[in-house]
């Protein structure tokens, strides 16, 4: 069975500082990997996804993530935080084969951006 | 274009009552998912529909939960004899095609409160 671990339920950064949100997966075969963002009282919005192509994936709003098979990681980064980045971020996985289609989510990381 | 819509946005009910939650997916999307988001359990998969195939009900927590999808479009999630632990935000998502790599587009959710 697949699982996702997000280290740090809360992360605070200063405006303009680097954002690093950690995600590690556990599965025998590397899955497809996704990062979603959730703003207050809204649904989830896809930031980026890894689907076995390039290991460095660029997404919306200046975010990117690097798939590292040796570390079973898919950490999300942004060089310079903006106040509008404050939200909850979820890493999710889904298998690359088999009948299951649903996403398995991590527990989420609440990002606070300090002025 | 129109995204995934859900109704009602908020629902307050008394313990033991039945509730119905509605999801209108993006037009043309063949896959539809229901997830539940609660403080204690995070984001959990409930049920998945793909075209005319039998739904994947593996995430439904009890037989009090059921869902249907009429005409391959609108879906209704029904919770019978609601319990306080059913209080959560219920999220619907849809995607195009059968590939797991396809983005799931999420609705804003229905916040259910069981008194």
mmCIF file of C-alpha atoms in Angstrom:
data_model
loop_
_atom_site.group_PDB
_atom_site.id
_atom_site.type_symbol
_atom_site.label_atom_id
_atom_site.label_comp_id
_atom_site.label_asym_id
_atom_site.label_seq_id
_atom_site.Cartn_x
_atom_site.Cartn_y
_atom_site.Cartn_z
ATOM 1 C CA UNK A 1 0.000 0.000 0.000
ATOM 2 C CA UNK A 2 1.123 3.506 -0.716
ATOM 3 C CA UNK A 3 1.597 6.203 1.874
ATOM 4 C CA UNK A 4 2.793 9.784 1.966
ATOM 5 C CA UNK A 5 4.600 11.597 4.758
ATOM 6 C CA UNK A 6 4.802 15.339 4.977
ATOM 7 C CA UNK A 7 7.347 16.463 7.540
ATOM 8 C CA UNK A 8 6.245 19.556 9.389
ATOM 9 C CA UNK A 9 2.566 20.272 9.830
ATOM 10 C CA UNK A 10 3.374 23.991 10.101
ATOM 11 C CA UNK A 11 6.096 25.925 8.311
ATOM 12 C CA UNK A 12 6.764 29.643 8.688
ATOM 13 C CA UNK A 13 8.967 31.677 6.379
ATOM 14 C CA UNK A 14 9.620 35.359 5.904
ATOM 15 C CA UNK A 15 8.428 37.089 2.773
ATOM 16 C CA UNK A 16 11.142 36.731 0.149
ATOM 17 C CA UNK A 17 12.708 33.674 1.785
ATOM 18 C CA UNK A 18 13.000 30.183 0.335
ATOM 19 C CA UNK A 19 10.026 27.886 0.752
ATOM 20 C CA UNK A 20 10.758 24.177 1.272
ATOM 21 C CA UNK A 21 7.936 21.750 1.978
ATOM 22 C CA UNK A 22 8.911 18.111 2.396
ATOM 23 C CA UNK A 23 7.180 15.037 1.014
ATOM 24 C CA UNK A 24 8.302 11.424 1.130
ATOM 25 C CA UNK A 25 6.417 8.497 -0.330
ATOM 26 C CA UNK A 26 6.409 4.846 0.494
ATOM 27 C CA UNK A 27 5.615 2.337 -2.234
ATOM 28 C CA UNK A 28 7.443 -0.514 -3.909
ATOM 29 C CA UNK A 29 7.184 1.178 -7.316
ATOM 30 C CA UNK A 30 7.516 4.962 -7.721
ATOM 31 C CA UNK A 31 4.036 6.419 -8.035
ATOM 32 C CA UNK A 32 2.715 9.473 -9.788
ATOM 33 C CA UNK A 33 3.189 12.409 -7.436
ATOM 34 C CA UNK A 34 1.207 15.600 -7.037
ATOM 35 C CA UNK A 35 1.285 18.786 -5.001
ATOM 36 C CA UNK A 36 -2.014 20.527 -4.309
ATOM 37 C CA UNK A 37 -2.669 23.838 -2.549
ATOM 38 C CA UNK A 38 -5.769 24.685 -0.545
ATOM 39 C CA UNK A 39 -6.711 28.246 0.320
ATOM 40 C CA UNK A 40 -9.181 28.831 3.179
ATOM 41 C CA UNK A 41 -12.692 27.597 2.439
ATOM 42 C CA UNK A 42 -11.742 26.484 -1.048
ATOM 43 C CA UNK A 43 -11.123 23.213 -2.808
ATOM 44 C CA UNK A 44 -7.722 21.904 -3.794
ATOM 45 C CA UNK A 45 -5.803 23.309 -6.755
ATOM 46 C CA UNK A 46 -3.047 21.436 -8.545
ATOM 47 C CA UNK A 47 0.380 23.085 -8.314
ATOM 48 C CA UNK A 48 2.376 20.479 -10.225
ATOM 49 C CA UNK A 49 2.689 16.770 -10.908
ATOM 50 C CA UNK A 50 5.367 14.162 -11.646
ATOM 51 C CA UNK A 51 4.381 11.554 -14.207
ATOM 52 C CA UNK A 52 7.663 9.799 -14.986
ATOM 53 C CA UNK A 53 9.014 12.422 -17.379
ATOM 54 C CA UNK A 54 11.492 15.062 -16.204
ATOM 55 C CA UNK A 55 12.486 14.711 -12.549
ATOM 56 C CA UNK A 56 12.437 18.481 -12.019
ATOM 57 C CA UNK A 57 8.876 19.656 -12.399
ATOM 58 C CA UNK A 58 7.828 23.274 -12.673
ATOM 59 C CA UNK A 59 4.373 24.321 -11.624
ATOM 60 C CA UNK A 60 2.227 27.367 -11.208
ATOM 61 C CA UNK A 61 2.992 30.405 -9.065
ATOM 62 C CA UNK A 62 6.759 29.843 -9.235
ATOM 63 C CA UNK A 63 6.743 26.492 -7.437
ATOM 64 C CA UNK A 64 8.804 23.507 -8.478
ATOM 65 C CA UNK A 65 9.543 20.036 -7.150
ATOM 66 C CA UNK A 66 12.238 17.462 -7.758
ATOM 67 C CA UNK A 67 11.588 13.727 -7.815
ATOM 68 C CA UNK A 68 14.428 11.800 -6.178
ATOM 69 C CA UNK A 69 13.933 8.065 -6.420
ATOM 70 C CA UNK A 70 16.928 7.255 -4.208
ATOM 71 C CA UNK A 71 15.433 9.359 -1.411
ATOM 72 C CA UNK A 72 11.770 8.530 -2.197
ATOM 73 C CA UNK A 73 11.137 12.258 -2.013
ATOM 74 C CA UNK A 74 9.245 14.927 -3.895
ATOM 75 C CA UNK A 75 9.935 18.160 -1.998
ATOM 76 C CA UNK A 76 8.238 21.385 -3.051
ATOM 77 C CA UNK A 77 10.273 24.602 -3.303
ATOM 78 C CA UNK A 78 9.858 28.232 -4.226
ATOM 79 C CA UNK A 79 12.839 30.601 -4.256
ATOM 80 C CA UNK A 80 11.033 33.613 -2.822
ATOM 81 C CA UNK A 81 7.894 33.449 -0.717
ATOM 82 C CA UNK A 82 5.034 35.847 -1.256
ATOM 83 C CA UNK A 83 2.288 36.708 1.192
ATOM 84 C CA UNK A 84 -0.233 35.146 -1.183
ATOM 85 C CA UNK A 85 1.495 31.753 -0.801
ATOM 86 C CA UNK A 86 0.050 31.360 2.696
ATOM 87 C CA UNK A 87 -2.146 28.262 2.447
ATOM 88 C CA UNK A 88 -2.189 24.540 3.185
ATOM 89 C CA UNK A 89 -0.186 22.298 0.888
ATOM 90 C CA UNK A 90 -0.841 18.626 0.277
ATOM 91 C CA UNK A 91 1.386 16.043 -1.334
ATOM 92 C CA UNK A 92 -0.464 13.141 -2.945
ATOM 93 C CA UNK A 93 0.324 9.911 -4.773
ATOM 94 C CA UNK A 94 -1.480 7.504 -7.047
ATOM 95 C CA UNK A 95 -0.185 4.244 -8.511
ATOM 96 C CA UNK A 96 1.147 4.064 -12.053
ATOM 97 C CA UNK A 97 -0.548 0.729 -12.680
ATOM 98 C CA UNK A 98 -3.431 -1.334 -11.383
ATOM 99 C CA UNK A 99 -7.074 -0.482 -10.935
ATOM 100 C CA UNK A 100 -6.840 2.093 -8.143
ATOM 101 C CA UNK A 101 -7.366 5.633 -9.344
ATOM 102 C CA UNK A 102 -7.755 7.625 -6.156
ATOM 103 C CA UNK A 103 -5.204 9.974 -4.646
ATOM 104 C CA UNK A 104 -3.615 9.152 -1.306
ATOM 105 C CA UNK A 105 -2.811 12.390 0.502
ATOM 106 C CA UNK A 106 -0.276 13.392 3.076
ATOM 107 C CA UNK A 107 -1.446 15.120 6.235
ATOM 108 C CA UNK A 108 -0.730 18.573 4.847
ATOM 109 C CA UNK A 109 1.607 21.449 5.693
ATOM 110 C CA UNK A 110 0.259 24.836 6.695
ATOM 111 C CA UNK A 111 2.512 27.542 5.278
ATOM 112 C CA UNK A 112 2.624 30.916 7.013
ATOM 113 C CA UNK A 113 4.420 33.813 5.351
ATOM 114 C CA UNK A 114 5.636 36.516 7.733
ATOM 115 C CA UNK A 115 5.972 40.129 6.593
ATOM 116 C CA UNK B 1 -15.178 27.558 -18.027
ATOM 117 C CA UNK B 2 -17.244 26.201 -15.160
ATOM 118 C CA UNK B 3 -15.440 24.138 -12.589
ATOM 119 C CA UNK B 4 -16.711 21.433 -10.271
ATOM 120 C CA UNK B 5 -19.651 22.671 -8.247
ATOM 121 C CA UNK B 6 -21.051 21.245 -5.034
ATOM 122 C CA UNK B 7 -24.205 21.914 -3.104
ATOM 123 C CA UNK B 8 -25.026 22.822 -0.473
ATOM 124 C CA UNK B 9 -21.898 24.656 0.637
ATOM 125 C CA UNK B 10 -22.873 24.121 4.261
ATOM 126 C CA UNK B 11 -25.200 21.615 5.859
ATOM 127 C CA UNK B 12 -26.132 21.380 9.515
ATOM 128 C CA UNK B 13 -28.137 18.360 10.553
ATOM 129 C CA UNK B 14 -29.167 16.500 13.659
ATOM 130 C CA UNK B 15 -27.738 13.154 14.605
ATOM 131 C CA UNK B 16 -29.747 10.351 13.048
ATOM 132 C CA UNK B 17 -30.997 12.322 10.046
ATOM 133 C CA UNK B 18 -30.142 11.463 6.436
ATOM 134 C CA UNK B 19 -28.303 13.947 4.212
ATOM 135 C CA UNK B 20 -27.647 14.211 0.491
ATOM 136 C CA UNK B 21 -24.687 16.043 -0.972
ATOM 137 C CA UNK B 22 -24.531 16.914 -4.656
ATOM 138 C CA UNK B 23 -21.649 17.215 -7.077
ATOM 139 C CA UNK B 24 -21.697 18.594 -10.625
ATOM 140 C CA UNK B 25 -18.446 17.650 -12.365
ATOM 141 C CA UNK B 26 -16.801 19.483 -15.217
ATOM 142 C CA UNK B 27 -18.616 18.757 -18.466
ATOM 143 C CA UNK B 28 -16.962 15.926 -20.375
ATOM 144 C CA UNK B 29 -15.062 14.532 -17.412
ATOM 145 C CA UNK B 30 -15.630 10.808 -17.191
ATOM 146 C CA UNK B 31 -14.131 10.222 -13.755
ATOM 147 C CA UNK B 32 -15.655 11.470 -10.504
ATOM 148 C CA UNK B 33 -14.300 11.106 -6.975
ATOM 149 C CA UNK B 34 -15.564 11.799 -3.478
ATOM 150 C CA UNK B 35 -13.142 12.558 -0.653
ATOM 151 C CA UNK B 36 -13.672 13.520 2.976
ATOM 152 C CA UNK B 37 -11.535 16.056 4.834
ATOM 153 C CA UNK B 38 -11.649 16.063 8.605
ATOM 154 C CA UNK B 39 -9.362 17.328 11.353
ATOM 155 C CA UNK B 40 -8.632 13.930 12.741
ATOM 156 C CA UNK B 41 -8.301 11.901 9.543
ATOM 157 C CA UNK B 42 -7.037 14.344 6.937
ATOM 158 C CA UNK B 43 -8.079 13.786 3.330
ATOM 159 C CA UNK B 44 -9.614 10.365 2.726
ATOM 160 C CA UNK B 45 -10.855 8.747 -0.448
ATOM 161 C CA UNK B 46 -14.462 7.587 -0.358
ATOM 162 C CA UNK B 47 -15.642 6.434 -3.800
ATOM 163 C CA UNK B 48 -14.697 6.635 -7.487
ATOM 164 C CA UNK B 49 -16.839 6.500 -10.631
ATOM 165 C CA UNK B 50 -15.468 5.986 -14.146
ATOM 166 C CA UNK B 51 -17.904 6.132 -17.031
ATOM 167 C CA UNK B 52 -20.393 3.283 -16.893
ATOM 168 C CA UNK B 53 -18.118 0.963 -14.929
ATOM 169 C CA UNK B 54 -18.997 -0.289 -11.467
ATOM 170 C CA UNK B 55 -17.804 2.261 -8.885
ATOM 171 C CA UNK B 56 -14.839 1.662 -6.600
ATOM 172 C CA UNK B 57 -16.458 1.849 -3.165
ATOM 173 C CA UNK B 58 -13.410 0.711 -1.224
ATOM 174 C CA UNK B 59 -13.112 3.951 0.758
ATOM 175 C CA UNK B 60 -16.646 4.154 2.113
ATOM 176 C CA UNK B 61 -16.355 3.981 5.921
ATOM 177 C CA UNK B 62 -19.647 2.199 6.623
ATOM 178 C CA UNK B 63 -22.824 0.979 4.961
ATOM 179 C CA UNK B 64 -24.498 4.234 6.005
ATOM 180 C CA UNK B 65 -22.615 5.865 3.125
ATOM 181 C CA UNK B 66 -23.670 5.433 -0.493
ATOM 182 C CA UNK B 67 -23.282 7.327 -3.733
ATOM 183 C CA UNK B 68 -24.695 7.261 -7.207
ATOM 184 C CA UNK B 69 -23.911 8.944 -10.447
ATOM 185 C CA UNK B 70 -26.779 9.500 -12.824
ATOM 186 C CA UNK B 71 -26.261 9.701 -16.565
ATOM 187 C CA UNK B 72 -22.513 9.744 -16.145
ATOM 188 C CA UNK B 73 -22.631 13.290 -14.825
ATOM 189 C CA UNK B 74 -24.126 14.522 -11.540
ATOM 190 C CA UNK B 75 -23.349 12.532 -8.411
ATOM 191 C CA UNK B 76 -25.087 12.382 -5.049
ATOM 192 C CA UNK B 77 -23.435 11.200 -1.845
ATOM 193 C CA UNK B 78 -25.957 10.036 0.751
ATOM 194 C CA UNK B 79 -25.234 9.546 4.430
ATOM 195 C CA UNK B 80 -27.944 7.759 6.367
ATOM 196 C CA UNK B 81 -28.483 8.063 10.104
ATOM 197 C CA UNK B 82 -25.730 10.651 10.456
ATOM 198 C CA UNK B 83 -23.351 10.492 13.403
ATOM 199 C CA UNK B 84 -21.233 13.246 14.922
ATOM 200 C CA UNK B 85 -18.087 11.635 13.535
ATOM 201 C CA UNK B 86 -19.480 12.230 10.037
ATOM 202 C CA UNK B 87 -18.864 15.962 10.514
ATOM 203 C CA UNK B 88 -16.307 16.928 7.870
ATOM 204 C CA UNK B 89 -15.858 18.702 4.562
ATOM 205 C CA UNK B 90 -16.879 16.473 1.676
ATOM 206 C CA UNK B 91 -14.943 17.190 -1.502
ATOM 207 C CA UNK B 92 -15.835 16.114 -5.007
ATOM 208 C CA UNK B 93 -13.334 15.962 -7.860
ATOM 209 C CA UNK B 94 -13.505 15.087 -11.530
ATOM 210 C CA UNK B 95 -10.962 14.246 -14.189
ATOM 211 C CA UNK B 96 -10.858 13.522 -17.891
ATOM 212 C CA UNK B 97 -9.992 10.032 -19.078
ATOM 213 C CA UNK B 98 -8.836 6.973 -17.210
ATOM 214 C CA UNK B 99 -5.170 7.692 -16.642
ATOM 215 C CA UNK B 100 -3.963 8.191 -13.084
ATOM 216 C CA UNK B 101 -1.723 10.972 -14.336
ATOM 217 C CA UNK B 102 -4.739 13.125 -15.179
ATOM 218 C CA UNK B 103 -5.324 16.109 -12.936
ATOM 219 C CA UNK B 104 -8.243 15.868 -10.569
ATOM 220 C CA UNK B 105 -10.186 19.135 -10.386
ATOM 221 C CA UNK B 106 -11.753 19.740 -6.999
ATOM 222 C CA UNK B 107 -14.950 21.486 -6.027
ATOM 223 C CA UNK B 108 -15.177 23.870 -3.054
ATOM 224 C CA UNK B 109 -16.668 21.182 -0.824
ATOM 225 C CA UNK B 110 -19.707 20.780 1.399
ATOM 226 C CA UNK B 111 -19.122 21.382 5.090
ATOM 227 C CA UNK B 112 -21.298 18.950 7.043
ATOM 228 C CA UNK B 113 -21.943 19.527 10.729
ATOM 229 C CA UNK B 114 -23.814 16.870 12.683
ATOM 230 C CA UNK B 115 -25.181 18.120 15.991
#
